[in-house]
Short mmCIF file of C-alpha atoms and ligand atoms in Angstrom, two decimals:
data_model
loop_
_atom_site.label_atom_id
_atom_site.label_comp_id
_atom_site.label_asym_id
_atom_site.label_seq_id
_atom_site.Cartn_x
_atom_site.Cartn_y
_atom_site.Cartn_z
CA MET Z 264 -0.25 -0.07 -0.14
CA ASN Z 265 1.26 3.50 -0.80
CA ASN Z 266 1.14 6.27 1.83
CA ASP Z 267 -2.36 7.48 0.97
CA LEU Z 268 -4.12 4.07 1.00
CA ASN Z 269 -1.81 3.22 4.20
CA LYS Z 270 -3.15 6.84 5.82
CA LEU Z 271 -7.01 5.92 4.89
CA SER Z 272 -6.45 2.33 6.29
CA GLU Z 273 -5.38 4.09 9.52
CA TYR Z 274 -8.54 5.64 9.69
CA PHE Z 275 -10.78 2.91 8.98
CA ALA Z 276 -8.78 0.88 11.84
CA LYS Z 277 -9.56 3.58 14.49
CA PHE Z 278 -13.47 2.44 14.06
CA PRO Z 279 -14.68 0.32 16.56
CA GLY Z 280 -14.31 -3.41 15.95
CA ILE Z 281 -12.27 -2.84 12.76
CA GLY Z 282 -8.79 -4.56 12.84
CA ASN Z 283 -6.25 -3.66 10.33
CA ARG Z 284 -7.06 -6.80 7.65
CA GLN Z 285 -10.94 -5.25 7.36
CA SER Z 286 -9.78 -1.44 7.32
CA LYS Z 287 -7.62 -2.67 3.90
CA ARG Z 288 -10.79 -4.09 2.60
CA PHE Z 289 -12.48 -1.23 3.28
CA VAL Z 290 -10.02 0.92 1.53
CA TYR Z 291 -9.78 -1.53 -1.87
CA PHE Z 292 -13.73 -1.40 -1.88
CA ILE Z 293 -13.48 2.24 -1.96
CA LEU Z 294 -11.10 1.97 -4.63
CA SER Z 295 -13.30 -0.22 -6.66
CA ARG Z 296 -16.20 2.17 -6.69
CA ASP Z 297 -16.63 5.05 -9.13
CA GLU Z 298 -15.91 8.60 -8.56
CA LYS Z 299 -19.46 9.79 -7.63
CA PHE Z 300 -19.66 6.95 -4.85
CA VAL Z 301 -16.88 8.28 -3.49
CA LYS Z 302 -17.69 11.75 -3.86
CA ASP Z 303 -21.31 11.09 -1.96
CA PHE Z 304 -19.63 9.27 0.50
CA ALA Z 305 -17.18 12.26 1.57
CA ASP Z 306 -20.27 14.45 1.37
CA THR Z 307 -22.43 12.73 3.84
CA LEU Z 308 -19.56 12.06 6.38
CA LEU Z 309 -19.36 16.12 6.41
CA SER Z 310 -23.03 16.48 6.33
CA VAL Z 311 -23.65 14.21 8.99
CA LYS Z 312 -21.00 15.99 11.09
CA LYS Z 313 -22.36 19.48 10.23
CA ASN Z 314 -25.86 18.59 10.99
CA THR Z 315 -25.65 16.81 14.15
CA THR Z 316 -25.77 17.79 17.32
CA GLN Z 317 -25.62 16.48 20.82
CA CYS Z 318 -28.66 16.54 23.22
CA SER Z 319 -27.71 18.71 26.57
CA SER Z 320 -30.19 16.78 28.59
CA CYS Z 321 -29.90 12.93 27.22
CA TYR Z 322 -26.32 13.32 25.39
CA ARG Z 323 -27.79 11.67 22.25
CA PHE Z 324 -26.77 12.77 18.85
CA TYR Z 325 -29.71 14.05 16.76
CA SER Z 326 -30.37 16.10 13.87
CA SER Z 327 -29.95 19.90 14.58
CA ARG Z 328 -32.28 20.50 11.73
CA VAL Z 329 -34.96 19.56 14.11
CA LYS Z 330 -35.23 22.83 16.14
CA THR Z 331 -36.35 22.81 19.73
CA GLU Z 332 -35.59 25.01 22.68
CA GLU Z 333 -32.44 24.66 24.72
CA SER Z 334 -30.50 22.69 22.45
CA THR Z 335 -32.52 19.71 23.93
CA CYS Z 336 -33.48 16.93 21.30
CA GLU Z 337 -36.86 15.87 20.04
CA LEU Z 338 -37.28 13.34 22.46
CA CYS Z 339 -36.34 15.28 25.28
CA VAL Z 340 -39.27 17.64 25.01
CA ASP Z 341 -41.50 15.17 23.74
CA PHE Z 342 -44.87 15.06 25.97
CA ASP Z 343 -45.49 11.07 24.94
CA VAL Z 344 -42.49 10.34 26.63
CA ASN Z 345 -43.14 8.75 30.39
CA LYS Z 346 -41.09 11.10 32.33
CA GLU Z 347 -41.18 9.00 35.50
CA ILE Z 348 -38.79 6.17 34.00
CA LEU Z 349 -34.91 6.92 33.03
CA MET Z 350 -33.00 4.60 31.03
CA VAL Z 351 -29.62 4.94 31.23
CA VAL Z 352 -27.54 3.34 28.38
CA GLU Z 353 -23.88 3.16 27.15
CA LYS Z 354 -24.09 4.19 23.98
CA ASP Z 355 -26.47 5.78 21.21
CA VAL Z 356 -26.97 2.57 19.31
CA ASP Z 357 -28.22 1.04 22.56
CA LEU Z 358 -30.70 3.82 22.61
CA GLU Z 359 -31.65 3.46 18.92
CA ASN Z 360 -32.24 0.02 19.36
CA VAL Z 361 -34.38 0.19 22.47
CA ARG Z 362 -36.54 2.79 20.50
CA LYS Z 363 -37.15 0.47 17.53
CA THR Z 364 -38.13 -2.26 19.59
CA GLY Z 365 -41.18 -0.05 20.85
CA VAL Z 366 -41.31 -1.73 24.37
CA PHE Z 367 -40.24 1.69 26.75
CA SER Z 368 -41.70 4.44 26.32
CA GLY Z 369 -39.61 6.54 29.07
CA SER Z 370 -36.63 8.89 28.77
CA PHE Z 371 -32.90 8.26 28.19
CA PHE Z 372 -29.39 9.29 29.31
CA VAL Z 373 -26.57 8.20 27.24
CA LEU Z 374 -23.79 7.29 29.31
CA GLY Z 375 -20.76 7.26 27.02
CA GLY Z 376 -19.20 4.33 27.60
CA SER Z 377 -18.54 2.01 30.61
CA VAL Z 378 -15.93 1.89 33.63
CA PRO Z 379 -13.49 -0.98 33.41
CA ILE Z 380 -12.81 -3.12 36.67
CA LEU Z 381 -10.14 -1.56 38.96
CA ASP Z 382 -10.22 1.69 36.79
CA LYS Z 383 -8.62 4.45 38.73
CA LYS Z 384 -10.45 7.21 37.13
CA PRO Z 385 -14.09 6.03 36.50
CA ALA Z 386 -15.28 9.52 36.35
CA GLU Z 387 -13.71 10.09 33.16
CA LYS Z 388 -14.64 7.36 31.68
CA ILE Z 389 -18.49 7.99 31.61
CA ARG Z 390 -20.61 10.87 31.97
CA ALA Z 391 -21.24 9.93 35.88
CA LYS Z 392 -21.20 14.22 37.09
CA GLU Z 393 -23.70 14.65 34.09
CA LEU Z 394 -26.09 11.56 35.02
CA PHE Z 395 -26.36 12.83 38.70
CA MET Z 396 -27.06 16.28 37.60
CA ALA Z 397 -29.94 15.08 35.07
CA VAL Z 398 -31.18 12.70 37.70
CA GLN Z 399 -31.46 15.34 40.31
CA ASP Z 400 -32.97 17.76 37.86
CA ARG Z 401 -35.72 14.92 36.70
CA ALA Z 402 -36.35 14.01 40.44
CA LYS Z 403 -37.63 17.59 40.94
CA GLY Z 404 -40.01 17.10 37.72
CA GLY Z 405 -41.55 13.72 39.03
CA LEU Z 406 -38.81 11.09 38.12
CA LYS Z 407 -39.51 7.66 39.96
CA GLU Z 408 -37.33 5.14 38.51
CA VAL Z 409 -33.67 5.00 37.30
CA ILE Z 410 -33.00 1.87 34.98
CA LEU Z 411 -29.12 0.99 34.49
CA ALA Z 412 -29.42 -0.51 31.34
CA LEU Z 413 -26.05 -1.63 30.59
CA SER Z 414 -23.93 -4.42 29.42
CA VAL Z 415 -24.55 -7.71 31.01
CA ASN Z 416 -20.57 -8.45 31.74
CA PRO Z 417 -18.10 -7.77 34.22
CA GLU Z 418 -17.56 -4.16 33.19
CA GLY Z 419 -21.27 -3.39 33.10
CA GLU Z 420 -21.80 -4.82 36.35
CA ASN Z 421 -19.02 -2.73 37.54
CA THR Z 422 -20.37 0.33 36.25
CA ILE Z 423 -23.73 -0.44 37.55
CA LEU Z 424 -21.89 -0.71 41.21
CA TYR Z 425 -20.48 2.77 40.56
CA LEU Z 426 -23.55 4.45 39.24
CA THR Z 427 -25.33 3.16 42.34
CA LYS Z 428 -23.18 4.38 44.62
CA ILE Z 429 -23.21 7.57 43.31
CA LEU Z 430 -27.18 7.92 42.80
CA GLU Z 431 -27.59 6.57 46.43
CA PRO Z 432 -27.87 10.00 47.93
CA LEU Z 433 -30.49 11.27 45.54
CA ALA Z 434 -32.08 7.87 45.80
CA GLU Z 435 -32.62 8.33 49.33
CA LYS Z 436 -33.65 12.14 48.91
CA TYR Z 437 -36.26 11.85 46.46
CA SER Z 438 -37.26 7.98 47.05
CA LEU Z 439 -36.12 6.96 43.72
CA LYS Z 440 -36.18 3.29 42.61
CA ILE Z 441 -32.72 2.42 40.99
CA SER Z 442 -33.11 -0.74 39.19
CA THR Z 443 -31.22 -2.90 36.54
CA LEU Z 444 -32.34 -5.07 33.67
CA GLY Z 445 -33.87 -8.69 34.46
CA ARG Z 446 -31.32 -11.32 33.42
CA GLY Z 447 -33.70 -12.11 30.29
CA LEU Z 448 -30.46 -10.29 28.82
CA SER Z 449 -28.23 -13.73 28.93
CA THR Z 450 -24.92 -12.87 29.66
CA GLY Z 451 -22.49 -11.24 26.85
CA THR Z 452 -25.81 -10.12 25.31
CA GLU Z 453 -25.56 -6.34 23.97
CA LEU Z 454 -28.59 -3.80 24.38
CA GLU Z 455 -27.95 -3.16 21.06
CA TYR Z 456 -28.82 -6.32 19.41
CA SER Z 457 -31.81 -7.41 22.02
CA ASP Z 458 -35.23 -7.83 20.17
CA SER Z 459 -38.35 -6.68 21.48
CA ASP Z 460 -39.62 -10.01 23.13
CA THR Z 461 -35.99 -10.28 25.13
CA LEU Z 462 -36.12 -6.74 26.11
CA GLN Z 463 -39.58 -6.60 27.21
CA ASN Z 464 -38.50 -9.93 29.64
CA ALA Z 465 -35.68 -7.83 30.83
CA LEU Z 466 -37.75 -4.84 31.42
CA LYS Z 467 -40.29 -7.21 33.24
CA ASN Z 468 -37.90 -8.91 35.39
CA ARG Z 469 -36.02 -5.57 36.36
CA GLY Z 470 -35.21 -5.21 40.10
ZN1 ZN H 162 -32.31 14.47 24.73
#
């Protein structure tokens, strides 16, 4: 590979779950397409970045073409959303999948990651402080329950322990219930891939 190809390959290799071999396949795929495809692709990349913004309330990415007040997304200002329940998820794709299944009508918060076991600076890995503020804010507006819908793996469990500790004072002060998804989600299952039946069970069996 020449320098340009290597550079492009290095970009693809930065993507989650993409290794060197796959990133090279992407490069050769792009080379095999015509100029229009590549131009559209590049334009789309720029346009997505330009027209997407992060919600100041739930931290999900949303189209900034949707005009709402106070830079919050359309979900955060939607009256049909049940404001008594807040689901905390690791990433945007989890939120998108939960919404797609249609089994949850509450509001969301995107944590932005999880906390590795024995991590020395957990607060830098996730939006812990922001979550505290959001829960405090919403508790005054009628929030009753926070569901920690994190991955079913040791890192997810670790994150749940960490967040439970952080939210404890608020839970006490506002009589909030802090729950986790039931084990309808089997070990290693990612929220991102759960179907509506699995998710419905996990919600029903939450505790
Ligand atoms: Zn939002």
